[in-house]
XYZ file of C-alpha atoms in Angstrom:
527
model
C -73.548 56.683 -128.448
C -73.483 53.101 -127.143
C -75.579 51.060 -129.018
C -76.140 50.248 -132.716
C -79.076 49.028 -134.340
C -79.653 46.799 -136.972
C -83.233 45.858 -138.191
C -86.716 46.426 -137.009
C -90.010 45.421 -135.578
C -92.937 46.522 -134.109
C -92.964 48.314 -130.475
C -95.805 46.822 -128.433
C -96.095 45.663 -125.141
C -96.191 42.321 -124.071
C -98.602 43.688 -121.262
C -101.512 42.161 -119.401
C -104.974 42.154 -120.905
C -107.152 45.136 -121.502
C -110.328 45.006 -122.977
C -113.843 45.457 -122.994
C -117.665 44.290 -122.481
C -118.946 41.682 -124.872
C -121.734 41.112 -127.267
C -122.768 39.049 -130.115
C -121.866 38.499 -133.580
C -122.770 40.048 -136.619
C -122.353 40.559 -140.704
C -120.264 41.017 -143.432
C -119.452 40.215 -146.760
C -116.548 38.831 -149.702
C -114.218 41.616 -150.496
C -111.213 41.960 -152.766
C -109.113 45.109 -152.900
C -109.307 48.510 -151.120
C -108.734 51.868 -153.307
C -108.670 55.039 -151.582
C -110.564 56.789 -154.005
C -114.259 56.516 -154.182
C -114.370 55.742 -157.887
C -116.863 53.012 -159.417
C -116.374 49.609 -158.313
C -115.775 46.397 -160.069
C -117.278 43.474 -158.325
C -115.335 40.507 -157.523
C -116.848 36.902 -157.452
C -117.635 36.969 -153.976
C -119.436 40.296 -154.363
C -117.153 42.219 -152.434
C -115.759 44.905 -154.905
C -111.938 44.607 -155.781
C -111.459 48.552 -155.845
C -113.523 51.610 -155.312
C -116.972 51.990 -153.267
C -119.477 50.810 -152.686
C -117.764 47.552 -150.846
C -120.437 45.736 -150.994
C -124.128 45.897 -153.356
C -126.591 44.878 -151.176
C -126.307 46.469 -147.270
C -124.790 44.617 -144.472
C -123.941 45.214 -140.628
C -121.035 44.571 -138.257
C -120.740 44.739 -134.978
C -117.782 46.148 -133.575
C -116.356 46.130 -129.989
C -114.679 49.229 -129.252
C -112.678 51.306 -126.371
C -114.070 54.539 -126.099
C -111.825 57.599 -124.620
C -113.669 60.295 -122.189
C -113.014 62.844 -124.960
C -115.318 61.062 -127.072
C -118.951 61.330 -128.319
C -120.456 58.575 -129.248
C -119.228 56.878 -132.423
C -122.611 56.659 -134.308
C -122.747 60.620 -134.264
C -119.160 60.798 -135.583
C -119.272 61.956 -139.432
C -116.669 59.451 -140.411
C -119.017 56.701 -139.358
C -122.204 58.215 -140.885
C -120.722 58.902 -144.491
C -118.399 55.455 -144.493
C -121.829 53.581 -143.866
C -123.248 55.639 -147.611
C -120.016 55.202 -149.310
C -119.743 51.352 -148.444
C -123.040 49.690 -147.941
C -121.397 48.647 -144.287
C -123.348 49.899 -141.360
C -121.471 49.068 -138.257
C -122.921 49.098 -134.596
C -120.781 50.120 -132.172
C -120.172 48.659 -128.374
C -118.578 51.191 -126.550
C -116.626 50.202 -123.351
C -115.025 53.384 -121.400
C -111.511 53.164 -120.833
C -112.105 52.597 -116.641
C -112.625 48.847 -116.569
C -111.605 48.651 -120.294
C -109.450 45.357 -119.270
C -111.903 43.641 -117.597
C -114.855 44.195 -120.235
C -112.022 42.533 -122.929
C -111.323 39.779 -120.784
C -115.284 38.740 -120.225
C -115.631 39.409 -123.668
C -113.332 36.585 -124.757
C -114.113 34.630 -121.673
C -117.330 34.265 -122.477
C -117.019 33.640 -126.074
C -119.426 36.565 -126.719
C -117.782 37.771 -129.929
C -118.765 40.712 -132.038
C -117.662 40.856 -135.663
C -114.381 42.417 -135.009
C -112.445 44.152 -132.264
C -111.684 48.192 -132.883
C -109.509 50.572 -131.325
C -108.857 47.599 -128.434
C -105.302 47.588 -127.656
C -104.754 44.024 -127.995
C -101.701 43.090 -126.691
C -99.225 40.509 -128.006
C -99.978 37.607 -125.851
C -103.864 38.149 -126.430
C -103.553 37.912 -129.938
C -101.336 34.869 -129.910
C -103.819 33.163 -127.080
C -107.071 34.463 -128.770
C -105.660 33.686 -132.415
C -104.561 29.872 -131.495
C -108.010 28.825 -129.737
C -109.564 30.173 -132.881
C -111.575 33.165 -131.478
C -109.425 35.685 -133.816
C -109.232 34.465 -137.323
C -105.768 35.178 -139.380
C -105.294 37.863 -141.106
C -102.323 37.597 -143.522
C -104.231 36.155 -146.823
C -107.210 38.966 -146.044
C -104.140 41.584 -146.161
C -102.699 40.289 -149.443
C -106.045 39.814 -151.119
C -108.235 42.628 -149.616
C -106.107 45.330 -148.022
C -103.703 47.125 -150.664
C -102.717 50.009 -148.522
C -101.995 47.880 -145.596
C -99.863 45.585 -147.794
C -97.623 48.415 -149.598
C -96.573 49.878 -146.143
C -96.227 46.690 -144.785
C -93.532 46.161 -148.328
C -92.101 49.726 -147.497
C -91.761 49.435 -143.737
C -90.818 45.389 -143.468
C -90.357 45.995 -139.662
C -94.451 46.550 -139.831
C -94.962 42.741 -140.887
C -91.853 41.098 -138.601
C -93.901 42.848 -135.676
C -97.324 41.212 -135.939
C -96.755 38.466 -137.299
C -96.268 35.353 -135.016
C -93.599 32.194 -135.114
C -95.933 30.326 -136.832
C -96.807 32.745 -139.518
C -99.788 34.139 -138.324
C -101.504 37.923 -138.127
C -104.160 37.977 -135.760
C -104.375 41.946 -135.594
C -103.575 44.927 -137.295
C -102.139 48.098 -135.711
C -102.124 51.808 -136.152
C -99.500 53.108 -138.144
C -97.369 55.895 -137.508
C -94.865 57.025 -140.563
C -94.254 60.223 -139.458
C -91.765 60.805 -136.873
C -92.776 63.784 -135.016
C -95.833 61.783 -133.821
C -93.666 59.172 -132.276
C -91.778 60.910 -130.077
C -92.546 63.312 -127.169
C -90.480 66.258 -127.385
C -88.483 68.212 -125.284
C -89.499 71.614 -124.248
C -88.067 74.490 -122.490
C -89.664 77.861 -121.240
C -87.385 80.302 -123.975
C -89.061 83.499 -122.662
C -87.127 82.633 -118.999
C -83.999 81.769 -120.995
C -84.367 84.906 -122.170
C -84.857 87.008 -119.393
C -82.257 85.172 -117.245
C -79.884 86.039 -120.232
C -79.250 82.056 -120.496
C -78.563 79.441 -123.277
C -80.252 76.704 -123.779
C -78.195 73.807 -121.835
C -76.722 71.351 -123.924
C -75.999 68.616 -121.066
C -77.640 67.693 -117.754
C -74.974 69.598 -115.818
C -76.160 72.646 -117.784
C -80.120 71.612 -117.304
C -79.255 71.581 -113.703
C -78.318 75.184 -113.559
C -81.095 76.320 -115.923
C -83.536 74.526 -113.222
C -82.123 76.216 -110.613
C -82.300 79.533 -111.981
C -85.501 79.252 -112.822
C -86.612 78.071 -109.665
C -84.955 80.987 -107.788
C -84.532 83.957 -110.077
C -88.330 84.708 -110.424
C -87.854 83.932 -114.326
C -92.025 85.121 -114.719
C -90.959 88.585 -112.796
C -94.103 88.439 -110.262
C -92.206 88.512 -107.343
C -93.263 85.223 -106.511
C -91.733 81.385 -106.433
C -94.365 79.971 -107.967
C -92.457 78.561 -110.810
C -92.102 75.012 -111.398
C -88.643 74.550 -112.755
C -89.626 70.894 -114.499
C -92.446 68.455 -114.797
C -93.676 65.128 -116.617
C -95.931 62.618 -117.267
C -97.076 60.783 -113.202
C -94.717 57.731 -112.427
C -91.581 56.507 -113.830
C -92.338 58.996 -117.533
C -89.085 61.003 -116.302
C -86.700 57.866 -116.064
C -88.252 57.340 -120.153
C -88.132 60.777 -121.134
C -84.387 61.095 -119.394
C -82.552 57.643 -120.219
C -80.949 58.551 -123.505
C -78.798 61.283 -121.656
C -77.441 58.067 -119.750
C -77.055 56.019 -122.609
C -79.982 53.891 -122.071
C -82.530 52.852 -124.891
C -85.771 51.146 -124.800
C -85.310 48.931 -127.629
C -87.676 45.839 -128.143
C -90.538 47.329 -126.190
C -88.352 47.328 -122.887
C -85.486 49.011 -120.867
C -83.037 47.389 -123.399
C -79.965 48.454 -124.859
C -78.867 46.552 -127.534
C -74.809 46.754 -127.954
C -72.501 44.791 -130.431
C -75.682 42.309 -130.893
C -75.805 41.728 -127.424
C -79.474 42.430 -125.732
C -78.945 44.110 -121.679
C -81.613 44.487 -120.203
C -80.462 48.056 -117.995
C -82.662 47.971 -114.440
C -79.718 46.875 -112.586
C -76.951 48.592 -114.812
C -74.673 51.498 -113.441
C -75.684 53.850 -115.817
C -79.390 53.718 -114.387
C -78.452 54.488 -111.316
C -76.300 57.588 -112.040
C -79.974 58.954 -113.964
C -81.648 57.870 -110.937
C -79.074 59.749 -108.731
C -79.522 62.827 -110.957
C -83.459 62.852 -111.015
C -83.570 62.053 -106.951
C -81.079 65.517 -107.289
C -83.786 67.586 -109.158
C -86.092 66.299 -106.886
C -84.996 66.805 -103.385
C -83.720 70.124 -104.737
C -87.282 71.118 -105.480
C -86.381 71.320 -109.404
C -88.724 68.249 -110.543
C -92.381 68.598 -109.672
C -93.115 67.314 -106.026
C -96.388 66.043 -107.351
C -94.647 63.869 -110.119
C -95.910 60.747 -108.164
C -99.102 61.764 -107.596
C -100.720 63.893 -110.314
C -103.285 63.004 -112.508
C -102.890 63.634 -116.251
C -105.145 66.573 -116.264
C -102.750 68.180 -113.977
C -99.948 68.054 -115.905
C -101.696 69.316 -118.907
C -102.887 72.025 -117.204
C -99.045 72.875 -116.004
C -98.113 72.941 -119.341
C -100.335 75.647 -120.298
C -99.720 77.345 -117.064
C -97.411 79.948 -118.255
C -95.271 79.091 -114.641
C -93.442 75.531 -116.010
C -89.379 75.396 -117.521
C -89.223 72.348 -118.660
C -91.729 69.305 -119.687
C -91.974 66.579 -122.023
C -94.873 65.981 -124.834
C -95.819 65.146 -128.419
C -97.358 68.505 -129.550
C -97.864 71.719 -128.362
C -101.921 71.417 -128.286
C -102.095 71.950 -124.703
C -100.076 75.555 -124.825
C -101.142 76.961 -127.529
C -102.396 80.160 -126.188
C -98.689 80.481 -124.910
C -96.692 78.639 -127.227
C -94.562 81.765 -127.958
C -92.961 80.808 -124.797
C -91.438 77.581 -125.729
C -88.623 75.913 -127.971
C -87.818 72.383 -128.305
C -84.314 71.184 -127.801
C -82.301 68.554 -128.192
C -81.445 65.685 -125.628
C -78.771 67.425 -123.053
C -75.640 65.093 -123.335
C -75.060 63.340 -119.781
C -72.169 62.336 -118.188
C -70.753 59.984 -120.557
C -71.578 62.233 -123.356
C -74.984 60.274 -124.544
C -77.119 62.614 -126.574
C -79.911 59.474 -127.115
C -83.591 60.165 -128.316
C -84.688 57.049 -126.194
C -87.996 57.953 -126.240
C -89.200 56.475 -130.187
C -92.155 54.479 -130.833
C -91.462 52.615 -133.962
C -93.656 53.049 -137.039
C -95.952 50.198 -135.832
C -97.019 52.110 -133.344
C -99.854 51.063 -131.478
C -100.210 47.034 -131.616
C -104.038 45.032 -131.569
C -105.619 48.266 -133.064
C -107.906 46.049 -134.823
C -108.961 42.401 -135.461
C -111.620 40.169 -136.658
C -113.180 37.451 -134.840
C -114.278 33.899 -135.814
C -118.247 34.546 -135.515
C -117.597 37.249 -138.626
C -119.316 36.281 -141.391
C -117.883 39.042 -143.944
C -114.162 38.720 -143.067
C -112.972 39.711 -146.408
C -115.660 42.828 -146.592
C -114.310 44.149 -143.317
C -110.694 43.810 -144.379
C -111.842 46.300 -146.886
C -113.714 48.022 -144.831
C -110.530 48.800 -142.442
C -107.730 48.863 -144.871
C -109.131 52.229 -146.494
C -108.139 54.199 -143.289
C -104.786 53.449 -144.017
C -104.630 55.572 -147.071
C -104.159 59.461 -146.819
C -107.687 59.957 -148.089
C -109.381 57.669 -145.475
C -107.347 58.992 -142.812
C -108.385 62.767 -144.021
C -111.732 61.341 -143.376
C -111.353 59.597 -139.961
C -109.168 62.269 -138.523
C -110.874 65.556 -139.509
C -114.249 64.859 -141.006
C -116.661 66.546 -143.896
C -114.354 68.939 -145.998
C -116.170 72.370 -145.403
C -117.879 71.902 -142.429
C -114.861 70.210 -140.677
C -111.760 71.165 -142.169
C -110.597 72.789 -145.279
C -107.442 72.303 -147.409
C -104.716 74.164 -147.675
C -101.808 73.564 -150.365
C -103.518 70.169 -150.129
C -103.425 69.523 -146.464
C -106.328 69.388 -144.452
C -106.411 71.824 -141.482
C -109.487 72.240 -139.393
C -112.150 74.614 -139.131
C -112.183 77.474 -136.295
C -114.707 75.638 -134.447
C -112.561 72.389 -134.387
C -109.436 73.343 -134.093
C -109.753 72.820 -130.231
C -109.465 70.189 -128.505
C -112.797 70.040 -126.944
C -114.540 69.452 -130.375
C -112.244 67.632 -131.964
C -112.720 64.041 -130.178
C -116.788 64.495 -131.006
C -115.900 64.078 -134.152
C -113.417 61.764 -134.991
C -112.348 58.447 -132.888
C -108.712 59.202 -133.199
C -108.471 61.218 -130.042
C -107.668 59.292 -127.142
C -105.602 57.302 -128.938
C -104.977 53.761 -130.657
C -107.575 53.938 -133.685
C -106.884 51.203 -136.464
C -105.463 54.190 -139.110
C -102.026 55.923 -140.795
C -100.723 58.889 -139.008
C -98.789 60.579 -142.217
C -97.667 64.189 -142.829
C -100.652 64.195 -145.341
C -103.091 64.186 -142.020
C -101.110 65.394 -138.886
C -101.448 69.280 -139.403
C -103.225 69.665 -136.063
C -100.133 67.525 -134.177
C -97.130 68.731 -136.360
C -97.666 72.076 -137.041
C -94.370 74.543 -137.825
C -93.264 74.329 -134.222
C -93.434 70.883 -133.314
C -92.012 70.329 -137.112
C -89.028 72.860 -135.532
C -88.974 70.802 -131.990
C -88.493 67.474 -133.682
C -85.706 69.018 -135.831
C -83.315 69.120 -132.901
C -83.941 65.228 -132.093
C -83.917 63.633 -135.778
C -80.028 63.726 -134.944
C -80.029 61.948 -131.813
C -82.812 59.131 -132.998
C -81.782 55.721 -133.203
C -81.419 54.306 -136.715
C -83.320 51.592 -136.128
C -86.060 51.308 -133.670
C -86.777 47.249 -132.908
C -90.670 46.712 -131.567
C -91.664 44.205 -128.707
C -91.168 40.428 -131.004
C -93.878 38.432 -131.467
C -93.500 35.111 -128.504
C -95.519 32.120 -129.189
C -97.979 31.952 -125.957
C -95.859 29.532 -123.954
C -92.170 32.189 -124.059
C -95.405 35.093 -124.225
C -96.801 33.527 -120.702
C -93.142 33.240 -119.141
C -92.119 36.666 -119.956
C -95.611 37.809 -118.839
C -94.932 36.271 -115.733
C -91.617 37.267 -115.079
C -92.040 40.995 -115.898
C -94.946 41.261 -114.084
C -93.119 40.880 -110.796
C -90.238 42.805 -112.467
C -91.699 45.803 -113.637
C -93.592 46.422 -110.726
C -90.969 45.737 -108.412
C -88.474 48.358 -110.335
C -91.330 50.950 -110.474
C -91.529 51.284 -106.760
C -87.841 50.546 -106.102
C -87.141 53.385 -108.526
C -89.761 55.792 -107.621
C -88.202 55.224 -103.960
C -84.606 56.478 -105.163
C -85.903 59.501 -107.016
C -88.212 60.752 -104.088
C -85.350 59.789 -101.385
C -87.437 56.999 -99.185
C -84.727 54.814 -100.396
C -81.158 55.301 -100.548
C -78.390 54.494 -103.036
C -76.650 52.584 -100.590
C -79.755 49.950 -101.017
C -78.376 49.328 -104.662
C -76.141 46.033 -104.083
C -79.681 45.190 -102.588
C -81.569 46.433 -105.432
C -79.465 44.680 -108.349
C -79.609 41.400 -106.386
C -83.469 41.444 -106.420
C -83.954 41.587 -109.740
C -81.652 39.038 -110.447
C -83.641 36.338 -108.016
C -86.262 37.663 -109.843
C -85.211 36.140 -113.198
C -83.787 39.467 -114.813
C -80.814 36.946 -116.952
C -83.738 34.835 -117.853
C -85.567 37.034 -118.986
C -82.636 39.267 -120.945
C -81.887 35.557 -122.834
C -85.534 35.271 -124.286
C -85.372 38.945 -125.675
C -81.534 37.623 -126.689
C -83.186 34.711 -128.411
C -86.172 36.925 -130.053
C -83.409 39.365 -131.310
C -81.469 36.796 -132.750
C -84.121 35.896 -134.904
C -84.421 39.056 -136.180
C -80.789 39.028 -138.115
């Protein structure tokens, strides 16, 4: 491999705003310490209990502003919800915003200074939390987290790259994220269609030469024996997924939330670099050779879900293997295919931090230290159990100790009724106490062939302060979208690799050197 890594942070995007519809304020308490266990509580000064539940004596009520995913029912009817509210004296009130239009609702909520209590599942980004933490409309965190939070703060002390990740240059936490410690939920893996392998009497390739040939085969040896071509030799994610899913075979890394590589302490930024454009050459190869889905610039995510659990796909990319179970006899993971250099890189690695701005309290709050409490007890096994699969008995039921759900949930229609983690982003810890349903024994197996090929050390988008935040906002906005369509023009042939020169000179009028020097700078810092 090329690279080396050193230390760690927190991967989030520096991204543009996304958010939701406002409303008003609401109530809280004085809070101390968060235990997972529901034992009898000892109150603290304040009246917020330092350990156990119930948080608080007397009833009080938040609001909270939160995204809602299609999957979802509404939060109020989601058990979590209804037996937190008994076990804590906290009822909260909910203000759903769909994820359509999610950004705009976030940005009129702020805009208008129409604050509720605290922000939930709301993708904050970077910059937001810096700009909405400095004009005072997100309060800090860090002191709440020492005093009030005591699962947050040990994984923040066992995973330091957690705290060097939200924390801005002046010292400050404006929001919390969701936090990912096992690994098989942080990567998507890599499967293959093993029942073709096997009936084309094939191995499974090892490098992207070998890939090539499987694809081919598949596409024209009628691998699913109907007499038909209606296989589809590979597929992925719409847009620019494939370059993602395919860059560690080039010896390209997305380190610090971006197409870096990171080499001898050195920070390249790789749009321009040779390397990309020998994976761009290969993918616009699969794809004028009809061996990566035609539709990969135009399908909608249902599609390619649906592919998967086709029975007619070789080769796609994903986390789990919820949307082929019925057929999951049919597929193996495998390992990245070495590429031409002889790069074998899992790329693709969210670090442990992994979804930034899952939660934060605003200014109007007037129980900030109660709804640190309140929060920090889904990042314990137990409050996870609860958030993630609901009422032992009715919802799930343990197994060795691990919770697994019940017939009736264990799909995932009914699942996201029940629990606000599906969809995404939700303020919690993703252990291998709670991920049963996502890591079962043959995702466990798939993510077995990439733990060699991860990178050691997986560095997170740093933390600007809003003025560097604003510049790199502006300059990768122009950036990003420019190499998205200049890229998705080379893989689908409307452009052609002679266009390159042309290509590498754009993005350096566009400011690529000044912006590899700020991530240079920001990596620096981390040492």
């Amino acid at each position: 491999m090329r690279k080396h890594w050193k230390s760690s942070a927190v991967s989030i995007a520096i991204a543009t705003s996304l958010t939701l519809a406002g409303c008003s304020s609401g109530s809280g308490t004085n809070d101390k310490e968060n235990v997972s266990s529901a034992a009898p509580s000892s109150q603290s000064s304040g009246g917020v209990s330092e350990s156990g539940f119930p948080i608080v004596p007397e009833p009080i009520k938040l609001k909270m502003f939160t995204r809602i995913a299609p999957v979802n029912g509404p939060f109020k009817d989601m058990p979590v919800f209804q037996d937190y509210e008994k076990m804590t004296n906290i009822h909260v009130d909910f203000i759903e915003a769909p994820t359509d239009g999610f950004a705009e609702k976030k940005n009129l909520l702020f805009a208008s200074n129409e604050l509720p209590d605290a922000i939930y599942r709301s993708g904050l980004s970077p910059l937001e939390a810096t700009r909405y933490g400095a004009s005072g409309q997100l309060i800090p965190l860090e002191d709440l987290i020492e005093q009030y939070a005591p699962n947050l703060k040990a994984l923040m002390e066992q995973y330091p790259e957690i705290r060097a990740g939200i924390t801005t240059p002046e010292g400050h936490i404006y929001a919390i994220p969701g936090i990912v410690t096992l690994a098989a939920a942080r990567t998507d893996k890599k499967w293959i269609n093993k029942a073709w392998l096997d009936k084309l009497n094939l191995k499974v390739p090892e490098t992207t030469d070998e890939l090539y040939e499987t694809l081919v085969a598949f596409r024209d040896q009628d691998p699913n024996d109907n007499g038909q071509k209606d296989e589809l030799p590979m597929t992925a994610r719409a847009g620019l997924s494939v370059v993602t899913m395919m860059s560690g075979s080039f010896g390209l890394d997305q380190q610090l939330g971006y197409n870096i590589n990171i080499d001898n302490d050195q920070v390249q930024i790789w749009m321009g670099d040779e390397r990309n454009k020998e994976m761009l050459m290969y993918l616009n190869k699969l794809y004028k050779e009809k061996l990566l889905d035609p539709e990969l610039f135009s399908h909608k995510e249902a599609d390619f879900l649906a592919k998967q659990g086709s029975g007619k796909t070789g080769f796609f990319f994903d986390q789990t293997n919820n949307n082929f179970l019925p057929i999951q006899d049919q597929y193996v993971g495998i390992a990245p295919p070495a590429g031409p250099h002889g790069d074998r890189l899992q790329a693709q690695t969210a670090p442990i931090a992994r979804d930034f701005g899952a939660f934060a309290i605003t200014d109007v709050n007037k129980y900030p230290e109660a709804t640190m409490r309140w929060i920090d007890y889904f990042y314990s096994d137990e409050g996870s159990t609860l958030l993630r699969f609901g009422r032992e008995g009715e919802h799930y039921v343990l197994k060795d100790g691990i919770p697994y759900y019940t017939d009736e949930y264990s799909t995932a229609e009914n699942q996201p009724k029940i629990t606000p983690y599906a969809g995404g982003g939700a303020p919690h810890i993703i252990s291998d106490q709670v991920a049963s349903y996502i890591n079962p024994p043959q995702v466990q197996e798939a993510q077995k062939q990439l733990d060699p090929y991860m990178p050691k050390v997986k560095y997170g988008a740093p933390m600007f302060d809003e003025e560097t935040a604003q510049r790199v906002n502006v300059l990768r906005n122009d950036m990003d979208k420019y190499y998205e369509e200049q890229s998705t023009k080379f893989i689908a042939g409307a452009l052609g690799f002679d266009k390159w020169d042309e290509f590498q000179s754009t993005l350096k009028k566009m400011g690529l050197e000044e912006l590899q020097q700020i991530y240079q700078e920001a990596y620096d810092k981390t040492k």
